PDB file of C-alpha atoms in Angstrom:
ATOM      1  CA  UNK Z  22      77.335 103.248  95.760  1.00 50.00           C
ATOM      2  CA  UNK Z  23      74.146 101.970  94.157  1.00 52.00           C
ATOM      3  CA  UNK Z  24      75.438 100.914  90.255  1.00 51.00           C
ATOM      4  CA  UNK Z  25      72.459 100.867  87.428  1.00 52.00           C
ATOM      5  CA  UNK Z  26      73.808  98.430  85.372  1.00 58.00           C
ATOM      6  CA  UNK Z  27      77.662  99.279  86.337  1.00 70.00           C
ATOM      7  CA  UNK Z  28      76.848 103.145  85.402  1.00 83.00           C
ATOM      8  CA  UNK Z  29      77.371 105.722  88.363  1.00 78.00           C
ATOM      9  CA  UNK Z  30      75.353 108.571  88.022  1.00 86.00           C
ATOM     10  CA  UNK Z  31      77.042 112.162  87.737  1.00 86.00           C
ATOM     11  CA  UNK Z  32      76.055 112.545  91.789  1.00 85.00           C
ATOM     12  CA  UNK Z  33      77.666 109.263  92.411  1.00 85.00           C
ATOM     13  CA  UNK Z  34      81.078 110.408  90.565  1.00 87.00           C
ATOM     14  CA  UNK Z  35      81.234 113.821  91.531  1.00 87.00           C
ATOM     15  CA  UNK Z  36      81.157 112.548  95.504  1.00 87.00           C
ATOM     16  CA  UNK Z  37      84.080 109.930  94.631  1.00 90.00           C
ATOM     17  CA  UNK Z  38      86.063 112.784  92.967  1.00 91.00           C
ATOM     18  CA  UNK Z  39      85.004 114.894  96.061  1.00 93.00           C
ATOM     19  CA  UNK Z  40      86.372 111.964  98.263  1.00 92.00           C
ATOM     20  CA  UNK Z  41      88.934 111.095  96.296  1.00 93.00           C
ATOM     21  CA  UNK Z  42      90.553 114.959  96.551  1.00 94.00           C
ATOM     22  CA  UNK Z  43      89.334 115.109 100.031  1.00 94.00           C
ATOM     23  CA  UNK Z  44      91.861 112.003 100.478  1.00 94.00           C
ATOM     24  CA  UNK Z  45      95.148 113.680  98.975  1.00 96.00           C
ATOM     25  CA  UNK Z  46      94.459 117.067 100.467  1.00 96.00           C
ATOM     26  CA  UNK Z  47      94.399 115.430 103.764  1.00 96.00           C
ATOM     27  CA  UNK Z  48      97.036 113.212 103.145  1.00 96.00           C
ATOM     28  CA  UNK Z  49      99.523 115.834 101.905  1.00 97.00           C
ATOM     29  CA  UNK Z  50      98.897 118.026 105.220  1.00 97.00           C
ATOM     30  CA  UNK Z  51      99.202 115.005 107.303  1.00 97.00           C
ATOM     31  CA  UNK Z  52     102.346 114.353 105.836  1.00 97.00           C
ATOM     32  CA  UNK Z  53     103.870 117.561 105.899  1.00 97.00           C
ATOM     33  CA  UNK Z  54     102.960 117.896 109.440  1.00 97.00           C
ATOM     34  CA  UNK Z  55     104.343 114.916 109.767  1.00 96.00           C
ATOM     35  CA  UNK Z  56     107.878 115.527 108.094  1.00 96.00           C
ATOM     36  CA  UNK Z  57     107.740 119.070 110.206  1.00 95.00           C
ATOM     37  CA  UNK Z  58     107.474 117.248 113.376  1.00 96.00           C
ATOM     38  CA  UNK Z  59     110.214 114.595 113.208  1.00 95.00           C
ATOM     39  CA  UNK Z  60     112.680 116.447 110.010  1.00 94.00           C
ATOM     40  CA  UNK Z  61     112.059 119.644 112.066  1.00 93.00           C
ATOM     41  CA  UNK Z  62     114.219 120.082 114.746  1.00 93.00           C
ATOM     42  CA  UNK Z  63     117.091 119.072 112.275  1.00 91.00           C
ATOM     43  CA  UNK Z  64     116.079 121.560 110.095  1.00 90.00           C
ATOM     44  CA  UNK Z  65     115.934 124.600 112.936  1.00 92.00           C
ATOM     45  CA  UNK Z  66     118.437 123.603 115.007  1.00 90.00           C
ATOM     46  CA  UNK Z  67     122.404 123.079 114.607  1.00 88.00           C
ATOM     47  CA  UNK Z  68     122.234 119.763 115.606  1.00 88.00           C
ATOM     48  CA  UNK Z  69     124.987 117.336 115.444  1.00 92.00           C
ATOM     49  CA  UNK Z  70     125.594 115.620 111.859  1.00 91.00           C
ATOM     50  CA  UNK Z  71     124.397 111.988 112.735  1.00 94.00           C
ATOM     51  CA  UNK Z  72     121.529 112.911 114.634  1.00 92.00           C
ATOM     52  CA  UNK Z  73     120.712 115.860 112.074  1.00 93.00           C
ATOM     53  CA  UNK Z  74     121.076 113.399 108.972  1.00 94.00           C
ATOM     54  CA  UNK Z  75     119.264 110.458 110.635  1.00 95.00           C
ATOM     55  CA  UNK Z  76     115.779 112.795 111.710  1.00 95.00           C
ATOM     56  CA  UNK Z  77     115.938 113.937 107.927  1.00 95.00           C
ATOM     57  CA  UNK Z  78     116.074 110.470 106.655  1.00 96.00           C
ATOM     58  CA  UNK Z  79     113.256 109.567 109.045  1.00 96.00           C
ATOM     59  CA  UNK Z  80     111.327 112.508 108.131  1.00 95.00           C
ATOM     60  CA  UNK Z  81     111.568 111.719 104.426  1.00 96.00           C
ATOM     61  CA  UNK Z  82     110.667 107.990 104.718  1.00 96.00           C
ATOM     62  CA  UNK Z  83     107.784 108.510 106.960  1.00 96.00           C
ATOM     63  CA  UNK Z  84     106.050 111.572 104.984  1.00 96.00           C
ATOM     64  CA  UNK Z  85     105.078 108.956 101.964  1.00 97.00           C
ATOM     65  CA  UNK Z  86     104.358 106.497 103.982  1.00 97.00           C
ATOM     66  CA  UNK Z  87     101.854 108.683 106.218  1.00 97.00           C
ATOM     67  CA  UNK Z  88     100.479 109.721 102.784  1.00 97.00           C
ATOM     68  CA  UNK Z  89     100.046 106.466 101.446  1.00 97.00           C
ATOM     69  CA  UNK Z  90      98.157 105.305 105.021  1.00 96.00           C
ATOM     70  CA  UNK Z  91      95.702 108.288 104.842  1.00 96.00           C
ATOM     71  CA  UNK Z  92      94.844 108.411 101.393  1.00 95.00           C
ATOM     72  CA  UNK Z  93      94.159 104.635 101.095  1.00 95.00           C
ATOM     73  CA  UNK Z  94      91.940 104.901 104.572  1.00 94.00           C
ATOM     74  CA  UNK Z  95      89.772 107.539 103.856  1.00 92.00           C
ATOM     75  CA  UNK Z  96      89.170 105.790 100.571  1.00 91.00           C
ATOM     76  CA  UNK Z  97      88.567 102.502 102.151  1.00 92.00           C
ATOM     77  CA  UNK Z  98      86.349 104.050 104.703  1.00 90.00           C
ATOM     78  CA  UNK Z  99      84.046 105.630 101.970  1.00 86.00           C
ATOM     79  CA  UNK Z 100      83.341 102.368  99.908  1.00 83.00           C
ATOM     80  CA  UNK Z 101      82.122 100.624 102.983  1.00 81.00           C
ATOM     81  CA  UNK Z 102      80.297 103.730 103.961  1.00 77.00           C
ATOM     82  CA  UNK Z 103      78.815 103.396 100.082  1.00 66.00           C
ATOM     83  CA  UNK Z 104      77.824 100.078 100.617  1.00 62.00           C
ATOM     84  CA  UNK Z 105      73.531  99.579 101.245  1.00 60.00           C
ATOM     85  CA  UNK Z 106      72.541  98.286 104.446  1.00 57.00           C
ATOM     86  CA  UNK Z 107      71.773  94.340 104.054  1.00 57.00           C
ATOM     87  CA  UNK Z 108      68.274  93.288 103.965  1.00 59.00           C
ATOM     88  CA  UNK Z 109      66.463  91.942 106.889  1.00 56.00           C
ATOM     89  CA  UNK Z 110      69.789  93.719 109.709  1.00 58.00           C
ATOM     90  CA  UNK Z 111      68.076  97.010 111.724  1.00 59.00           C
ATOM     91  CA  UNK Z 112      69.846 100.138 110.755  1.00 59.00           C
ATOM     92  CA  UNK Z 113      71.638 101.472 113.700  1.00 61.00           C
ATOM     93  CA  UNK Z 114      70.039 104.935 112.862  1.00 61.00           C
ATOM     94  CA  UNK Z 115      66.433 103.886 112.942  1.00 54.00           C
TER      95      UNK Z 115
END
């Protein structure tokens, strides 16, 4: 993002807030998809208690961590797409 004297214009902010929902959205469905896939079949099925409690566990320590991982990649991935292209380097899409 192109800063006028470390002042974003309101096009500039309202794409980082777009982004920036665009990341937990994305994050929250991976997770849940997530916590479905491996919490699931302890939830829907009458498993055993150890295997049961231990796919639960797993399912709720993975879910934030998925979360976490997404949000903090699609943010990362639109700063650098932000940044200007370098003087003097050919732009890959000229």
């Amino acid at each position: 993002m192109d800063t006028h004297g470390g002042r974003r214009t309101a096009a500039e902010r309202d794409a980082m807030t777009i982004e920036i929902m665009y990341a937990l959205a994305s994050a929250a469905f991976v997770a849940a998809v997530v916590f479905g896939a491996v919490a699931g079949p302890a939830l829907l099925l009458d498993l055993p208690d150890l295997p049961s409690t231990l796919l639960l566990r797993a399912g709720v320590t993975l879910a934030p961590v998925v979360f976490a991982i997404r949000v903090v990649s699609v943010l990362v991935r639109f700063e650098r797409a932000a940044q200007p292209s370098q003087p003097g380097l050919t732009n890959p899409d000229s």
